PDB file of C-alpha atoms and ligand atoms in Angstrom:
ATOM      1  CA  MET A 808       0.000   0.000   0.000  1.00  0.00           C
ATOM      2  CA  SER A 809       1.229   3.496  -0.674  1.00  0.00           C
ATOM      3  CA  LEU A 810       1.796   6.215   1.885  1.00  0.00           C
ATOM      4  CA  SER A 811      -1.086   8.249   0.469  1.00  0.00           C
ATOM      5  CA  GLU A 812      -3.472   5.302   0.767  1.00  0.00           C
ATOM      6  CA  ILE A 813      -2.526   4.822   4.420  1.00  0.00           C
ATOM      7  CA  LYS A 814      -3.035   8.533   5.048  1.00  0.00           C
ATOM      8  CA  ALA A 815      -6.454   8.380   3.410  1.00  0.00           C
ATOM      9  CA  ARG A 816      -7.413   5.434   5.613  1.00  0.00           C
ATOM     10  CA  ILE A 817      -6.264   7.348   8.694  1.00  0.00           C
ATOM     11  CA  SER A 818      -8.334  10.434   7.801  1.00  0.00           C
ATOM     12  CA  SER A 819     -11.386   8.383   7.047  1.00  0.00           C
ATOM     13  CA  GLN A 820     -11.082   6.510  10.355  1.00  0.00           C
ATOM     14  CA  GLU A 821     -10.616   9.796  12.223  1.00  0.00           C
ATOM     15  CA  ALA A 822     -13.820  11.083  10.672  1.00  0.00           C
ATOM     16  CA  GLN A 823     -15.719   7.876  11.443  1.00  0.00           C
ATOM     17  CA  SER A 824     -14.564   8.012  15.044  1.00  0.00           C
ATOM     18  CA  GLY A 825     -15.648  11.619  15.447  1.00  0.00           C
ATOM     19  CA  ARG A 826     -12.068  12.832  15.746  1.00  0.00           C
ATOM     20  CA  ASP A 827     -10.548  15.916  14.157  1.00  0.00           C
ATOM     21  CA  THR A 828      -8.509  15.328  11.027  1.00  0.00           C
ATOM     22  CA  GLY A 829      -4.799  15.149  11.669  1.00  0.00           C
ATOM     23  CA  THR A 830      -5.004  14.168  15.341  1.00  0.00           C
ATOM     24  CA  THR A 831      -3.218  10.870  14.659  1.00  0.00           C
ATOM     25  CA  THR A 832       0.559  10.923  14.204  1.00  0.00           C
ATOM     26  CA  LEU A 833       1.736   8.364  11.664  1.00  0.00           C
ATOM     27  CA  ILE A 834       5.111   6.832  12.506  1.00  0.00           C
ATOM     28  CA  ALA A 835       6.507   5.052   9.448  1.00  0.00           C
ATOM     29  CA  VAL A 836       8.395   2.057  10.838  1.00  0.00           C
ATOM     30  CA  SER A 837      11.476   1.703   8.667  1.00  0.00           C
ATOM     31  CA  LYS A 838      13.352  -1.037  10.540  1.00  0.00           C
ATOM     32  CA  ILE A 839      15.018  -3.641   8.288  1.00  0.00           C
ATOM     33  CA  GLN A 840      13.666  -1.895   5.162  1.00  0.00           C
ATOM     34  CA  PRO A 841      16.099  -1.211   2.326  1.00  0.00           C
ATOM     35  CA  ASN A 842      17.307   2.407   2.236  1.00  0.00           C
ATOM     36  CA  LYS A 843      15.813   2.850  -1.201  1.00  0.00           C
ATOM     37  CA  ARG A 844      12.288   2.296   0.110  1.00  0.00           C
ATOM     38  CA  VAL A 845      12.873   4.585   3.072  1.00  0.00           C
ATOM     39  CA  GLU A 846      14.258   7.291   0.848  1.00  0.00           C
ATOM     40  CA  SER A 847      11.258   7.202  -1.433  1.00  0.00           C
ATOM     41  CA  VAL A 848       8.934   7.757   1.534  1.00  0.00           C
ATOM     42  CA  LEU A 849      11.149  10.698   2.572  1.00  0.00           C
ATOM     43  CA  GLU A 850      10.889  12.039  -0.962  1.00  0.00           C
ATOM     44  CA  GLU A 851       7.098  11.865  -0.726  1.00  0.00           C
ATOM     45  CA  GLY A 852       7.446  14.320   2.152  1.00  0.00           C
ATOM     46  CA  HIS A 853       7.015  12.087   5.188  1.00  0.00           C
ATOM     47  CA  ARG A 854       9.309  12.960   8.097  1.00  0.00           C
ATOM     48  CA  ILE A 855       8.281  10.853  11.096  1.00  0.00           C
ATOM     49  CA  PHE A 856       9.958   7.455  11.319  1.00  0.00           C
ATOM     50  CA  GLY A 857      10.352   4.625  13.803  1.00  0.00           C
ATOM     51  CA  GLU A 858      13.214   2.212  14.365  1.00  0.00           C
ATOM     52  CA  ASN A 859      13.648  -0.741  16.713  1.00  0.00           C
ATOM     53  CA  ARG A 860      17.378  -0.809  17.269  1.00  0.00           C
ATOM     54  CA  VAL A 861      19.760   1.950  18.228  1.00  0.00           C
ATOM     55  CA  GLN A 862      22.590   0.445  16.190  1.00  0.00           C
ATOM     56  CA  GLU A 863      20.560   0.121  13.018  1.00  0.00           C
ATOM     57  CA  ALA A 864      19.191   3.652  13.349  1.00  0.00           C
ATOM     58  CA  ALA A 865      22.666   5.084  14.006  1.00  0.00           C
ATOM     59  CA  GLY A 866      23.820   3.434  10.793  1.00  0.00           C
ATOM     60  CA  LYS A 867      21.355   5.102   8.467  1.00  0.00           C
ATOM     61  CA  TRP A 868      19.644   8.168   9.958  1.00  0.00           C
ATOM     62  CA  PRO A 869      22.536  10.624  10.272  1.00  0.00           C
ATOM     63  CA  GLU A 870      22.930  10.457   6.505  1.00  0.00           C
ATOM     64  CA  PHE A 871      19.179  10.778   5.816  1.00  0.00           C
ATOM     65  CA  ARG A 872      19.085  13.744   8.182  1.00  0.00           C
ATOM     66  CA  GLU A 873      21.773  15.488   6.180  1.00  0.00           C
ATOM     67  CA  LYS A 874      19.731  15.046   3.071  1.00  0.00           C
ATOM     68  CA  PHE A 875      16.236  15.742   4.444  1.00  0.00           C
ATOM     69  CA  ASP A 876      15.274  18.486   6.918  1.00  0.00           C
ATOM     70  CA  GLY A 877      12.909  18.005   9.815  1.00  0.00           C
ATOM     71  CA  VAL A 878      13.216  14.271  10.388  1.00  0.00           C
ATOM     72  CA  GLU A 879      11.656  13.120  13.662  1.00  0.00           C
ATOM     73  CA  LEU A 880      12.897   9.755  14.871  1.00  0.00           C
ATOM     74  CA  HIS A 881      11.098   7.422  17.307  1.00  0.00           C
ATOM     75  CA  LEU A 882      12.627   4.447  19.116  1.00  0.00           C
ATOM     76  CA  LEU A 883      10.133   1.563  19.305  1.00  0.00           C
ATOM     77  CA  GLY A 884      12.280  -1.374  20.427  1.00  0.00           C
ATOM     78  CA  PRO A 885      13.654  -2.443  23.801  1.00  0.00           C
ATOM     79  CA  LEU A 886      16.546  -0.316  25.061  1.00  0.00           C
ATOM     80  CA  GLN A 887      19.541  -1.598  27.029  1.00  0.00           C
ATOM     81  CA  SER A 888      20.734   0.813  29.706  1.00  0.00           C
ATOM     82  CA  ASN A 889      24.230   0.928  28.210  1.00  0.00           C
ATOM     83  CA  LYS A 890      22.761   2.284  24.950  1.00  0.00           C
ATOM     84  CA  ALA A 891      20.620   4.924  26.677  1.00  0.00           C
ATOM     85  CA  ARG A 892      23.016   7.782  25.993  1.00  0.00           C
ATOM     86  CA  GLN A 893      23.280   7.029  22.283  1.00  0.00           C
ATOM     87  CA  ALA A 894      19.502   6.621  22.098  1.00  0.00           C
ATOM     88  CA  MET A 895      18.908   9.968  23.791  1.00  0.00           C
ATOM     89  CA  GLU A 896      21.207  11.688  21.343  1.00  0.00           C
ATOM     90  CA  LEU A 897      19.709  10.054  18.271  1.00  0.00           C
ATOM     91  CA  PHE A 898      15.962   9.869  18.953  1.00  0.00           C
ATOM     92  CA  ASP A 899      13.337  12.576  19.438  1.00  0.00           C
ATOM     93  CA  VAL A 900      10.876  10.235  21.126  1.00  0.00           C
ATOM     94  CA  ILE A 901      11.406   6.933  22.973  1.00  0.00           C
ATOM     95  CA  HIS A 902       8.373   4.619  23.299  1.00  0.00           C
ATOM     96  CA  THR A 903       9.936   1.890  25.403  1.00  0.00           C
ATOM     97  CA  LEU A 904      10.555   3.153  28.919  1.00  0.00           C
ATOM     98  CA  ASP A 905       9.838  -0.140  30.655  1.00  0.00           C
ATOM     99  CA  ARG A 906      11.738  -0.318  33.953  1.00  0.00           C
ATOM    100  CA  GLU A 907      12.958   1.702  36.882  1.00  0.00           C
ATOM    101  CA  LYS A 908      16.637   1.315  36.081  1.00  0.00           C
ATOM    102  CA  LEU A 909      16.088   2.907  32.691  1.00  0.00           C
ATOM    103  CA  ALA A 910      14.073   5.762  34.202  1.00  0.00           C
ATOM    104  CA  THR A 911      16.913   6.528  36.606  1.00  0.00           C
ATOM    105  CA  ARG A 912      19.430   6.384  33.768  1.00  0.00           C
ATOM    106  CA  PHE A 913      17.329   8.769  31.627  1.00  0.00           C
ATOM    107  CA  ALA A 914      17.146  11.233  34.522  1.00  0.00           C
ATOM    108  CA  GLN A 915      20.930  11.108  34.995  1.00  0.00           C
ATOM    109  CA  LEU A 916      21.602  11.600  31.309  1.00  0.00           C
ATOM    110  CA  ARG A 917      19.006  14.360  31.027  1.00  0.00           C
ATOM    111  CA  ASP A 918      20.957  16.306  33.682  1.00  0.00           C
ATOM    112  CA  GLU A 919      24.192  15.632  31.838  1.00  0.00           C
ATOM    113  CA  LEU A 920      23.015  16.337  28.292  1.00  0.00           C
ATOM    114  CA  GLY A 921      20.589  19.094  29.195  1.00  0.00           C
ATOM    115  CA  LYS A 922      17.817  17.486  27.145  1.00  0.00           C
ATOM    116  CA  CYS A 923      15.615  14.442  27.059  1.00  0.00           C
ATOM    117  CA  PRO A 924      13.459  12.931  24.325  1.00  0.00           C
ATOM    118  CA  ASP A 925       9.718  12.741  24.953  1.00  0.00           C
ATOM    119  CA  LEU A 926       8.923   9.403  26.552  1.00  0.00           C
ATOM    120  CA  PHE A 927       6.197   6.791  26.373  1.00  0.00           C
ATOM    121  CA  ILE A 928       5.956   4.125  29.060  1.00  0.00           C
ATOM    122  CA  GLN A 929       5.541   0.661  27.568  1.00  0.00           C
ATOM    123  CA  VAL A 930       2.791  -1.333  29.265  1.00  0.00           C
ATOM    124  CA  ASN A 931       2.680  -5.117  28.952  1.00  0.00           C
ATOM    125  CA  THR A 932      -1.109  -5.188  28.667  1.00  0.00           C
ATOM    126  CA  GLY A 933      -1.158  -8.933  27.968  1.00  0.00           C
ATOM    127  CA  LYS A 934       1.321  -9.682  30.784  1.00  0.00           C
ATOM    128  CA  GLU A 935       3.337 -11.806  28.366  1.00  0.00           C
ATOM    129  CA  PRO A 936       6.509 -13.112  30.031  1.00  0.00           C
ATOM    130  CA  GLN A 937       8.634 -12.677  26.887  1.00  0.00           C
ATOM    131  CA  LYS A 938       7.462  -9.121  26.303  1.00  0.00           C
ATOM    132  CA  ALA A 939       8.877  -5.943  27.803  1.00  0.00           C
ATOM    133  CA  GLY A 940       6.741  -3.441  29.659  1.00  0.00           C
ATOM    134  CA  ILE A 941       5.278  -2.521  33.009  1.00  0.00           C
ATOM    135  CA  ASP A 942       2.410  -4.738  34.204  1.00  0.00           C
ATOM    136  CA  PRO A 943      -0.928  -2.900  34.111  1.00  0.00           C
ATOM    137  CA  GLU A 944      -1.359  -3.031  37.896  1.00  0.00           C
ATOM    138  CA  ASP A 945       2.073  -1.452  38.427  1.00  0.00           C
ATOM    139  CA  THR A 946       1.598   1.325  35.889  1.00  0.00           C
ATOM    140  CA  ASP A 947       0.163   4.033  38.175  1.00  0.00           C
ATOM    141  CA  ALA A 948       3.074   3.674  40.605  1.00  0.00           C
ATOM    142  CA  PHE A 949       5.634   3.673  37.795  1.00  0.00           C
ATOM    143  CA  ILE A 950       4.191   6.846  36.271  1.00  0.00           C
ATOM    144  CA  GLU A 951       4.404   8.448  39.711  1.00  0.00           C
ATOM    145  CA  LYS A 952       8.056   7.446  39.958  1.00  0.00           C
ATOM    146  CA  CYS A 953       8.834   8.951  36.544  1.00  0.00           C
ATOM    147  CA  ARG A 954       7.085  12.161  37.562  1.00  0.00           C
ATOM    148  CA  ASP A 955       9.195  12.312  40.712  1.00  0.00           C
ATOM    149  CA  LEU A 956      12.242  12.149  38.443  1.00  0.00           C
ATOM    150  CA  ASN A 957      10.784  14.960  36.297  1.00  0.00           C
ATOM    151  CA  LEU A 958      10.938  12.854  33.165  1.00  0.00           C
ATOM    152  CA  PRO A 959       8.979  14.124  30.137  1.00  0.00           C
ATOM    153  CA  VAL A 960       6.513  11.227  29.981  1.00  0.00           C
ATOM    154  CA  ILE A 961       3.864  12.061  27.382  1.00  0.00           C
ATOM    155  CA  GLY A 962       1.941   8.804  27.163  1.00  0.00           C
ATOM    156  CA  LEU A 963       1.660   5.025  27.193  1.00  0.00           C
ATOM    157  CA  MET A 964       2.523   2.446  24.556  1.00  0.00           C
ATOM    158  CA  CYS A 965       1.492  -1.183  24.054  1.00  0.00           C
ATOM    159  CA  ILE A 966       1.976  -4.109  21.699  1.00  0.00           C
ATOM    160  CA  PRO A 967      -1.018  -6.461  22.126  1.00  0.00           C
ATOM    161  CA  PRO A 968      -0.486 -10.239  22.076  1.00  0.00           C
ATOM    162  CA  VAL A 969      -0.635 -11.469  18.471  1.00  0.00           C
ATOM    163  CA  ASP A 970      -3.442 -13.943  19.101  1.00  0.00           C
ATOM    164  CA  GLU A 971      -5.805 -11.680  21.007  1.00  0.00           C
ATOM    165  CA  GLU A 972      -8.380  -9.061  20.088  1.00  0.00           C
ATOM    166  CA  PRO A 973      -6.319  -5.853  20.102  1.00  0.00           C
ATOM    167  CA  SER A 974      -9.219  -3.583  21.047  1.00  0.00           C
ATOM    168  CA  LEU A 975      -9.317  -4.967  24.599  1.00  0.00           C
ATOM    169  CA  HIS A 976      -5.669  -4.018  25.019  1.00  0.00           C
ATOM    170  CA  PHE A 977      -6.136  -0.598  23.432  1.00  0.00           C
ATOM    171  CA  ALA A 978      -9.057   0.065  25.779  1.00  0.00           C
ATOM    172  CA  LEU A 979      -7.002  -0.929  28.803  1.00  0.00           C
ATOM    173  CA  LEU A 980      -4.133   1.323  27.724  1.00  0.00           C
ATOM    174  CA  ALA A 981      -6.520   4.241  27.163  1.00  0.00           C
ATOM    175  CA  LYS A 982      -8.023   3.726  30.611  1.00  0.00           C
ATOM    176  CA  LEU A 983      -4.612   3.697  32.302  1.00  0.00           C
ATOM    177  CA  ALA A 984      -3.552   6.855  30.447  1.00  0.00           C
ATOM    178  CA  LYS A 985      -6.742   8.702  31.245  1.00  0.00           C
ATOM    179  CA  ARG A 986      -6.702   8.063  34.949  1.00  0.00           C
ATOM    180  CA  ASN A 987      -3.104   9.326  35.049  1.00  0.00           C
ATOM    181  CA  ASP A 988      -3.774  12.428  32.945  1.00  0.00           C
ATOM    182  CA  LEU A 989      -1.537  11.325  30.086  1.00  0.00           C
ATOM    183  CA  GLN A 990      -2.548  12.448  26.580  1.00  0.00           C
ATOM    184  CA  GLY A 991      -0.357  10.205  24.412  1.00  0.00           C
ATOM    185  CA  LEU A 992      -1.411   6.734  23.256  1.00  0.00           C
ATOM    186  CA  SER A 993       1.073   4.846  21.090  1.00  0.00           C
ATOM    187  CA  MET A 994      -0.896   1.895  19.767  1.00  0.00           C
ATOM    188  CA  GLY A 995      -1.852   0.290  16.472  1.00  0.00           C
ATOM    189  CA  MET A 996       0.303  -1.266  13.743  1.00  0.00           C
ATOM    190  CA  SER A 997      -0.291  -2.298  10.116  1.00  0.00           C
ATOM    191  CA  GLY A 998      -2.995  -4.820  10.982  1.00  0.00           C
ATOM    192  CA  ASP A 999      -4.965  -2.855  13.531  1.00  0.00           C
ATOM    193  CA  PHE A1000      -4.284   0.874  13.255  1.00  0.00           C
ATOM    194  CA  GLU A1001      -7.886   1.698  12.386  1.00  0.00           C
ATOM    195  CA  THR A1002      -9.120  -0.015  15.548  1.00  0.00           C
ATOM    196  CA  ALA A1003      -6.472   1.901  17.496  1.00  0.00           C
ATOM    197  CA  ILE A1004      -7.584   5.248  16.036  1.00  0.00           C
ATOM    198  CA  ALA A1005     -11.182   4.464  16.983  1.00  0.00           C
ATOM    199  CA  GLN A1006      -9.975   3.943  20.546  1.00  0.00           C
ATOM    200  CA  GLY A1007      -8.012   7.146  20.752  1.00  0.00           C
ATOM    201  CA  ALA A1008      -4.491   6.389  19.495  1.00  0.00           C
ATOM    202  CA  THR A1009      -2.421   9.551  19.119  1.00  0.00           C
ATOM    203  CA  HIS A1010       0.559   7.726  17.573  1.00  0.00           C
ATOM    204  CA  ILE A1011       0.242   4.726  15.278  1.00  0.00           C
ATOM    205  CA  ARG A1012       3.289   2.693  14.247  1.00  0.00           C
ATOM    206  CA  VAL A1013       2.918   1.381  10.718  1.00  0.00           C
ATOM    207  CA  GLY A1014       5.677  -0.532   8.936  1.00  0.00           C
ATOM    208  CA  SER A1015       4.853  -3.235   6.430  1.00  0.00           C
ATOM    209  CA  ALA A1016       1.626  -1.604   5.205  1.00  0.00           C
ATOM    210  CA  ILE A1017       3.720   1.330   3.958  1.00  0.00           C
ATOM    211  CA  PHE A1018       7.008  -0.266   2.969  1.00  0.00           C
ATOM    212  CA  GLY A1019       5.999  -3.831   2.125  1.00  0.00           C
ATOM    213  CA  ASP A1020       7.106  -6.961   3.953  1.00  0.00           C
ATOM    214  CA  ARG A1021      10.355  -6.849   5.866  1.00  0.00           C
ATOM    215  CA  VAL A1022      12.833  -9.196   4.230  1.00  0.00           C
ATOM    216  CA  TYR A1023      15.100 -10.557   6.936  1.00  0.00           C
ATOM    217  CA  ASP A1024      18.600 -11.652   6.041  1.00  0.00           C
ATOM    218  CA  GLN A1025      18.739 -15.414   5.532  1.00  0.00           C
ATOM    219  CA  GLY A1026      22.287 -15.692   6.890  1.00  0.00           C
TER     220      GLY A1026
HETATM  221  C1  PLP B1402       7.862  -3.547  13.797  1.00  0.00           C
HETATM  222  C2  PLP B1402       7.016  -2.795  14.739  1.00  0.00           C
HETATM  223  C3  PLP B1402       5.904  -2.069  14.276  1.00  0.00           C
HETATM  224  C4  PLP B1402       5.425  -2.080  12.839  1.00  0.00           C
HETATM  225  O1  PLP B1402       4.858  -3.319  12.540  1.00  0.00           O
HETATM  226  P1  PLP B1402       4.018  -3.537  11.166  1.00  0.00           P
HETATM  227  O2  PLP B1402       3.184  -4.717  11.465  1.00  0.00           O
HETATM  228  O3  PLP B1402       5.048  -3.774  10.122  1.00  0.00           O
HETATM  229  O4  PLP B1402       3.230  -2.329  10.931  1.00  0.00           O
HETATM  230  C5  PLP B1402       5.216  -1.311  15.203  1.00  0.00           C
HETATM  231  N1  PLP B1402       5.568  -1.258  16.505  1.00  0.00           N
HETATM  232  C6  PLP B1402       6.629  -1.943  16.973  1.00  0.00           C
HETATM  233  C7  PLP B1402       6.983  -1.838  18.411  1.00  0.00           C
HETATM  234  C8  PLP B1402       7.372  -2.746  16.108  1.00  0.00           C
HETATM  235  O5  PLP B1402       8.406  -3.435  16.597  1.00  0.00           O
END
């Protein structure tokens, strides 16, 4: 699907859900995609992109940023504490604040660097053992902790279990955000972004529907 088709689907879903046009931020998830595909989306005028790995992003975005003004980069994958500094320098928004140690590290680095990306707290709405994120019942306390550290937390993020109805998870995330006065909701991917918009997503993360399937290296 093309970028313009995705944008049309977003607008139409916003209208259907009684939302103002343009209230959903589209993050084009460019991880693994060949540079040629990413560059053509940049040439179409899109500027907001998401990556999963610090290393991969560091390898391609400095060059794209030289060529295209106004790029906004979002980190969507798990972050090791020892890569926090590099991530804070490279990304404008980090969606995967998922533990206390990382919150403390961000606060330290914010004091050192004099800046901090906007942050989403990742919530493990399905309580999957293999998945990162704060358990739903611990989320209020974790938000409180981040506020004590003066971190710029702007919302919550989730990745629903693949085999479950995503809308239940989106609803839970929206409830947790609302009762903590957080505006941002990072939820919805290629297969379910329309459902997410209907439930109030402010940031949707769409990869394969824009760029095509990710072709992983066979080696
Ligand atoms: C890869 C990824 C996406 C995009 O997935 P698609 O199904 O290709 O749209 C969104 N969010 C996260 C956290 C991802 O890792």
